[in-house]
Amino acid sequence: MATPNNNNLIVSFGEMLIDFVPTVSGVSLAEAPGFLKAPGGAPANVAVAVSRIGGKAAFMGKVGDDEFGHMLAGILKENGVDGKGINFDTGARTALAFVTLRADGEREFMFYRNPSADMLLKPEELNLDLIRSAKVFHYGSISLIVEPCRSAHLKAMEVAREAGALLSYDPNLRLPLWPSADYAREQIKSIWDKADLIKVSDNELEFLTGSDKIDDESAMSLWHPNLKLLLVTLGEKGCSYYTKNFRGKVDGFHVKTVDTTGAGDSFVGALLCKIVEDHTILEDEARLREVLTFANACGAITTTKKGAIPALPTTEEALSLVKGT
C-alpha cells in the first residue's frame, strides 16, 4: 500500500476509556466470572483503525493522570497514533465501562464517569495547531453531553472547519450516558448540519428518526444540504450509502461474530483512510462501493475477536476477506 501523504492527517476527537469485557459471553455483569481489560472509546478506536491500515492518525481528548490514562496513551503510541492532542487531568479518573456481551455478540454498557477526565476537557486545552493540520476531523456525540467538554468539542469543530478539514460524525449513541433520550436526540442533532460525512447504525437511525423502518426514506430524512455522504451501517448485512447524486447498498461479510465492539469504528477508520487520500471518491459511485466493501471487511474482522483495538485488522487481513468472496 502506498505510504499516505504527510498532510493526510485524520484527527479523532473525543473519549478514550477502559472497557471491562466479560471472559464469557451471554451472562450478566453480575454473573461474569471475570473481565478482560481492553482499551476503548469510539474516537480512539477510529484513530487506531486508521493507523493499523497505514493511515496517519492523531487522537485528541483527555484521560486521567492515573495508571489507566497513561496505559491508554501508551497504547495509542504503540499503535502509531500521534498523542500530541492528549491531556491528562490530575483531579479526575480515566473513564471505565463494563460491557455485557450477549450471546449474539451485541453489547450492553455500565459506565463509571462521575465525572471522568474526558468530560473535563476545556477549550483552552485544545491543541489548535494539531486541529488545523487535519485533513479529516472525526468526532462522536459523547463529548457533547456535559460542559466543559461540549464547548471544547464545538470549538475544535469550528477550528477544523475554518482550516478546511472534512468533518466526519459518528454519533455513537450510548443512551445510559445521557440524562434522557430526548436530550440525547436534541444534542446529537444540534451539530448535524455541520458534518460533511455522517455514519449512523441501523439502531441509531431508528432512534434519531423515531421510525422503526430502516429504509431509504427514513435515512434521507436525516439528509442536510451540505452533506457529502450519509452512511447507515446494517451489521452483517453491510451498509447503505447516500450522496447528492446516487445511493445504494453494499453487502457485508459473514463471519463468526464473537464481540461487535469496535466494528463500526473499524468501518469508519477504513473509510476515512481511503477518503483522506482522495475526496473525489465521494463523487464516484464505483470507487465508493469498492471503499465501502473494504470498510465492511474491516468491520466484519473486528467482530471475530474480543475487544476493539486488539481486533482491528490490517489492510492485508481485510483484502484477504474481500478477495475470499
Coordinates of C-alpha atoms in Angstrom, one line a residue:
M1 CA 0.0 0.0 0.0
A2 CA 1.3 3.5 -0.8
T3 CA 2.6 5.5 2.1
P4 CA 0.0 8.1 2.9
N5 CA 1.0 11.7 2.2
N6 CA 2.2 13.5 5.3
N7 CA -0.6 16.0 5.1
N8 CA -3.3 13.3 5.0
L9 CA -3.8 13.5 8.8
I10 CA -7.0 12.3 10.4
V11 CA -7.6 13.7 13.8
S12 CA -10.1 11.9 16.0
F13 CA -11.7 13.8 18.9
G14 CA -13.4 12.5 22.0
E15 CA -13.2 9.9 24.7
M16 CA -10.8 7.1 25.4
L17 CA -11.5 4.7 28.3
I18 CA -11.1 1.2 29.6
D19 CA -13.6 -1.4 28.6
F20 CA -14.0 -4.3 31.0
V21 CA -15.3 -7.2 28.9
P22 CA -16.6 -10.4 30.5
T23 CA -14.4 -13.5 29.9
V24 CA -17.6 -15.4 28.9
S25 CA -20.4 -14.3 26.6
G26 CA -24.1 -14.4 27.3
V27 CA -24.1 -13.6 31.0
S28 CA -25.0 -10.5 33.0
L29 CA -22.3 -8.4 34.6
A30 CA -23.1 -9.9 38.0
E31 CA -22.8 -13.4 36.6
A32 CA -19.5 -12.8 34.8
P33 CA -16.7 -14.8 36.4
G34 CA -14.1 -12.3 35.3
F35 CA -13.3 -9.4 32.9
L36 CA -10.6 -8.6 30.3
K37 CA -9.3 -5.1 30.4
A38 CA -9.4 -3.6 26.9
P39 CA -8.7 0.0 25.7
G40 CA -11.9 1.6 24.3
G41 CA -13.7 4.7 23.3
A42 CA -15.0 5.1 19.8
P43 CA -12.9 8.1 18.7
A44 CA -9.7 6.4 19.9
N45 CA -10.7 3.1 18.2
V46 CA -11.1 5.1 14.9
A47 CA -7.6 6.6 15.3
V48 CA -6.0 3.2 15.8
A49 CA -8.1 1.7 12.9
V50 CA -6.7 4.4 10.6
S51 CA -3.1 3.7 11.8
R52 CA -3.5 -0.1 11.6
I53 CA -4.3 0.1 7.8
G54 CA -1.4 2.5 7.1
G55 CA -3.0 5.9 7.6
K56 CA -1.8 8.9 9.6
A57 CA -3.9 9.4 12.7
A58 CA -3.9 11.6 15.8
F59 CA -6.2 11.4 18.9
M60 CA -7.4 14.4 20.8
G61 CA -9.0 14.1 24.2
K62 CA -8.4 13.9 28.0
V63 CA -7.6 10.9 30.3
G64 CA -6.8 10.8 34.0
D65 CA -3.3 11.3 35.2
D66 CA -3.5 7.7 36.5
E67 CA -2.2 4.3 35.6
F68 CA -5.1 3.7 33.2
G69 CA -4.7 7.0 31.5
H70 CA -1.0 6.6 30.9
M71 CA -1.7 3.0 29.7
L72 CA -4.1 4.3 27.1
A73 CA -1.7 7.0 25.9
G74 CA 0.9 4.3 25.6
I75 CA -1.4 2.0 23.6
L76 CA -2.0 4.9 21.1
K77 CA 1.7 5.5 20.8
E78 CA 2.4 1.7 20.3
N79 CA -0.2 1.7 17.5
G80 CA 1.4 4.7 15.7
V81 CA -1.2 7.3 16.7
D82 CA 0.0 10.8 17.4
G83 CA -0.7 11.7 21.0
K84 CA 0.1 15.4 20.9
G85 CA -3.6 16.1 21.5
I86 CA -3.9 14.1 24.7
N87 CA -4.4 16.0 28.0
F88 CA -4.0 14.4 31.5
D89 CA -6.3 15.5 34.3
T90 CA -4.8 15.3 37.8
G91 CA -8.2 15.6 39.5
A92 CA -10.3 13.1 37.7
R93 CA -10.0 9.4 36.8
T94 CA -10.0 7.8 33.4
A95 CA -13.5 6.6 32.5
L96 CA -14.4 2.9 32.8
A97 CA -17.1 0.9 31.1
F98 CA -18.3 -2.6 32.0
V99 CA -19.6 -4.2 28.8
T100 CA -22.0 -7.2 28.8
L101 CA -21.6 -9.4 25.8
R102 CA -24.9 -11.1 24.9
A103 CA -24.9 -14.5 23.3
D104 CA -25.2 -12.8 19.8
G105 CA -22.1 -10.6 20.4
E106 CA -24.2 -7.4 20.9
R107 CA -23.4 -5.3 24.0
E108 CA -24.9 -3.5 26.9
F109 CA -22.9 -0.9 28.9
M110 CA -22.5 0.2 32.5
F111 CA -20.3 3.3 32.8
Y112 CA -18.2 4.8 35.6
R113 CA -17.8 8.5 34.9
N114 CA -18.7 11.0 37.7
P115 CA -17.1 12.9 36.2
S116 CA -14.3 11.2 34.3
A117 CA -11.3 13.1 32.8
D118 CA -12.7 13.0 29.2
M119 CA -15.7 15.1 30.4
L120 CA -13.4 17.9 31.7
L121 CA -11.5 18.8 28.5
K122 CA -11.6 22.6 28.3
P123 CA -11.5 24.7 25.0
E124 CA -8.2 26.4 26.1
E125 CA -6.6 22.9 26.4
L126 CA -7.1 22.1 22.7
N127 CA -4.0 21.7 20.6
L128 CA -5.2 24.1 17.8
D129 CA -2.1 23.5 15.6
L130 CA -2.9 19.8 15.5
I131 CA -6.6 20.5 14.6
R132 CA -5.5 22.9 11.9
S133 CA -3.2 20.3 10.4
A134 CA -6.1 17.8 10.0
K135 CA -7.4 16.9 6.5
V136 CA -10.3 15.0 8.2
F137 CA -11.6 15.8 11.7
H138 CA -13.7 13.0 13.2
Y139 CA -15.9 13.1 16.3
G140 CA -18.8 11.5 18.1
S141 CA -21.6 12.8 20.4
I142 CA -20.5 11.6 23.8
S143 CA -18.3 14.7 24.1
L144 CA -21.5 16.9 23.8
I145 CA -23.2 15.6 27.0
V146 CA -21.7 18.0 29.5
E147 CA -19.6 21.1 29.9
P148 CA -16.7 21.9 29.6
C149 CA -16.1 19.2 27.1
R150 CA -19.1 20.3 25.0
S151 CA -17.6 23.7 24.5
A152 CA -14.2 22.2 23.7
H153 CA -15.9 19.9 21.1
L154 CA -17.7 22.9 19.4
K155 CA -14.5 25.0 19.3
A156 CA -12.5 22.1 17.8
M157 CA -15.1 21.6 15.1
E158 CA -15.1 25.3 14.3
V159 CA -11.3 25.5 14.1
A160 CA -11.2 22.3 11.9
R161 CA -13.9 23.7 9.6
E162 CA -12.1 27.1 9.2
A163 CA -8.9 25.2 8.3
G164 CA -10.7 23.3 5.5
A165 CA -10.9 19.9 7.1
L166 CA -13.6 17.4 6.1
L167 CA -15.8 16.9 9.2
S168 CA -16.8 13.3 9.9
Y169 CA -19.5 12.5 12.5
D170 CA -20.5 9.1 14.0
P171 CA -23.0 9.9 16.9
N172 CA -22.1 6.5 18.5
L173 CA -25.2 6.6 20.7
R174 CA -24.7 5.4 24.3
L175 CA -28.1 6.2 25.9
P176 CA -27.0 5.3 29.5
L177 CA -24.7 8.3 29.5
W178 CA -27.4 10.9 28.6
P179 CA -29.8 12.4 31.1
S180 CA -32.7 11.4 28.8
A181 CA -33.4 10.1 25.4
D182 CA -35.0 13.4 24.3
Y183 CA -31.9 15.3 25.4
A184 CA -29.6 12.9 23.5
R185 CA -31.6 13.3 20.3
E186 CA -31.6 17.1 20.6
Q187 CA -27.9 17.3 21.3
I188 CA -26.9 14.8 18.7
K189 CA -28.9 16.7 16.1
S190 CA -27.6 20.1 17.3
I191 CA -24.4 19.7 15.3
W192 CA -25.9 17.6 12.5
D193 CA -25.7 20.2 9.7
K194 CA -22.0 20.9 10.3
A195 CA -20.8 17.5 9.1
D196 CA -19.6 16.6 5.6
L197 CA -19.8 12.9 6.3
I198 CA -22.2 11.1 8.8
K199 CA -22.4 7.5 9.7
V200 CA -25.2 6.0 11.8
S201 CA -26.1 2.4 12.7
D202 CA -29.5 1.0 12.0
N203 CA -30.4 1.3 15.7
E204 CA -29.3 5.0 15.7
L205 CA -31.4 5.6 12.5
E206 CA -34.4 4.3 14.4
F207 CA -33.6 6.4 17.5
L208 CA -33.0 9.7 15.6
T209 CA -36.0 9.4 13.2
G210 CA -38.5 7.9 15.7
S211 CA -39.4 5.3 13.0
D212 CA -38.9 1.6 13.1
K213 CA -38.3 1.5 9.3
I214 CA -34.7 1.0 8.1
D215 CA -35.2 2.3 4.5
D216 CA -34.2 5.0 2.1
E217 CA -37.0 7.3 3.1
S218 CA -36.1 7.1 6.8
A219 CA -32.4 7.6 6.0
M220 CA -33.0 10.6 3.7
S221 CA -35.0 12.3 6.4
L222 CA -31.5 12.8 8.1
W223 CA -30.0 14.4 4.9
H224 CA -28.9 18.0 5.1
P225 CA -27.8 20.2 2.1
N226 CA -24.1 20.4 3.0
L227 CA -23.7 16.7 3.4
K228 CA -21.4 14.8 1.1
L229 CA -22.1 11.2 2.3
L230 CA -24.6 9.6 4.6
L231 CA -24.0 6.0 5.7
V232 CA -26.3 3.6 7.5
T233 CA -24.5 0.5 8.8
L234 CA -26.6 -2.7 8.9
G235 CA -24.4 -5.1 10.9
E236 CA -23.6 -8.2 8.9
K237 CA -25.9 -7.1 6.1
G238 CA -23.4 -4.3 5.1
C239 CA -24.3 -0.7 4.7
S240 CA -26.4 1.7 2.7
Y241 CA -24.9 4.9 1.2
Y242 CA -26.5 8.2 0.2
T243 CA -24.9 11.1 -1.7
K244 CA -26.4 14.1 -3.6
N245 CA -26.2 12.1 -6.9
F246 CA -26.5 8.4 -6.1
R247 CA -27.5 5.9 -3.4
G248 CA -27.2 2.1 -2.9
K249 CA -26.3 -0.7 -0.7
V250 CA -23.1 -2.8 -0.3
D251 CA -23.3 -6.3 1.2
G252 CA -21.4 -7.3 4.3
F253 CA -19.4 -10.3 5.1
H254 CA -20.5 -13.4 7.1
V255 CA -18.0 -14.2 9.8
K256 CA -18.2 -15.9 13.2
T257 CA -19.1 -13.0 15.5
V258 CA -17.6 -13.0 19.0
D259 CA -17.9 -9.3 20.0
T260 CA -19.2 -6.4 18.0
T261 CA -17.2 -3.8 20.0
G262 CA -15.4 -1.5 17.6
A263 CA -16.8 -2.9 14.4
G264 CA -18.4 0.5 13.5
D265 CA -15.2 2.3 14.4
S266 CA -13.1 -0.1 12.2
F267 CA -15.5 0.6 9.3
V268 CA -15.2 4.4 9.8
G269 CA -11.4 4.3 10.1
A270 CA -11.1 2.3 6.9
L271 CA -13.5 4.7 5.1
L272 CA -11.7 7.8 6.3
C273 CA -8.3 6.4 5.5
K274 CA -9.3 6.0 1.8
I275 CA -11.3 9.3 1.5
V276 CA -8.5 11.4 3.1
E277 CA -6.2 10.3 0.2
D278 CA -8.8 11.4 -2.4
H279 CA -12.0 13.2 -1.6
T280 CA -13.3 12.7 -5.2
I281 CA -14.2 9.1 -4.2
L282 CA -17.3 10.7 -2.7
E283 CA -18.4 11.6 -6.2
D284 CA -17.6 8.3 -7.9
E285 CA -20.0 5.5 -7.1
A286 CA -17.9 2.6 -8.4
R287 CA -14.9 3.7 -6.3
L288 CA -17.0 4.5 -3.3
R289 CA -18.5 1.0 -3.5
E290 CA -15.0 -0.5 -3.5
V291 CA -14.0 1.5 -0.5
L292 CA -17.2 0.5 1.4
T293 CA -16.6 -3.1 0.6
F294 CA -13.1 -2.8 2.1
A295 CA -14.6 -0.9 5.1
N296 CA -17.3 -3.7 5.6
A297 CA -14.5 -6.2 5.6
C298 CA -12.6 -4.3 8.3
G299 CA -15.8 -4.1 10.4
A300 CA -16.5 -7.8 10.0
I301 CA -13.0 -8.9 11.0
T302 CA -13.2 -6.7 14.1
T303 CA -16.2 -8.8 15.4
T304 CA -14.2 -12.0 15.3
K305 CA -12.2 -11.2 18.5
K306 CA -12.9 -9.7 21.9
G307 CA -12.3 -6.1 22.5
A308 CA -11.9 -3.3 19.9
I309 CA -8.3 -2.3 19.4
P310 CA -6.8 -5.8 19.6
A311 CA -9.3 -6.9 16.9
L312 CA -8.8 -4.1 14.4
P313 CA -7.4 -5.5 11.1
T314 CA -4.5 -4.7 8.9
T315 CA -5.0 -3.9 5.2
E316 CA -3.8 -7.4 4.3
E317 CA -6.3 -9.1 6.5
A318 CA -9.2 -7.0 5.1
L319 CA -8.1 -7.6 1.5
S320 CA -7.9 -11.3 2.1
L321 CA -11.5 -11.3 3.3
V322 CA -12.6 -9.2 0.3
K323 CA -10.8 -11.5 -2.2
G324 CA -12.1 -14.7 -0.5
T325 CA -15.6 -13.9 -1.5

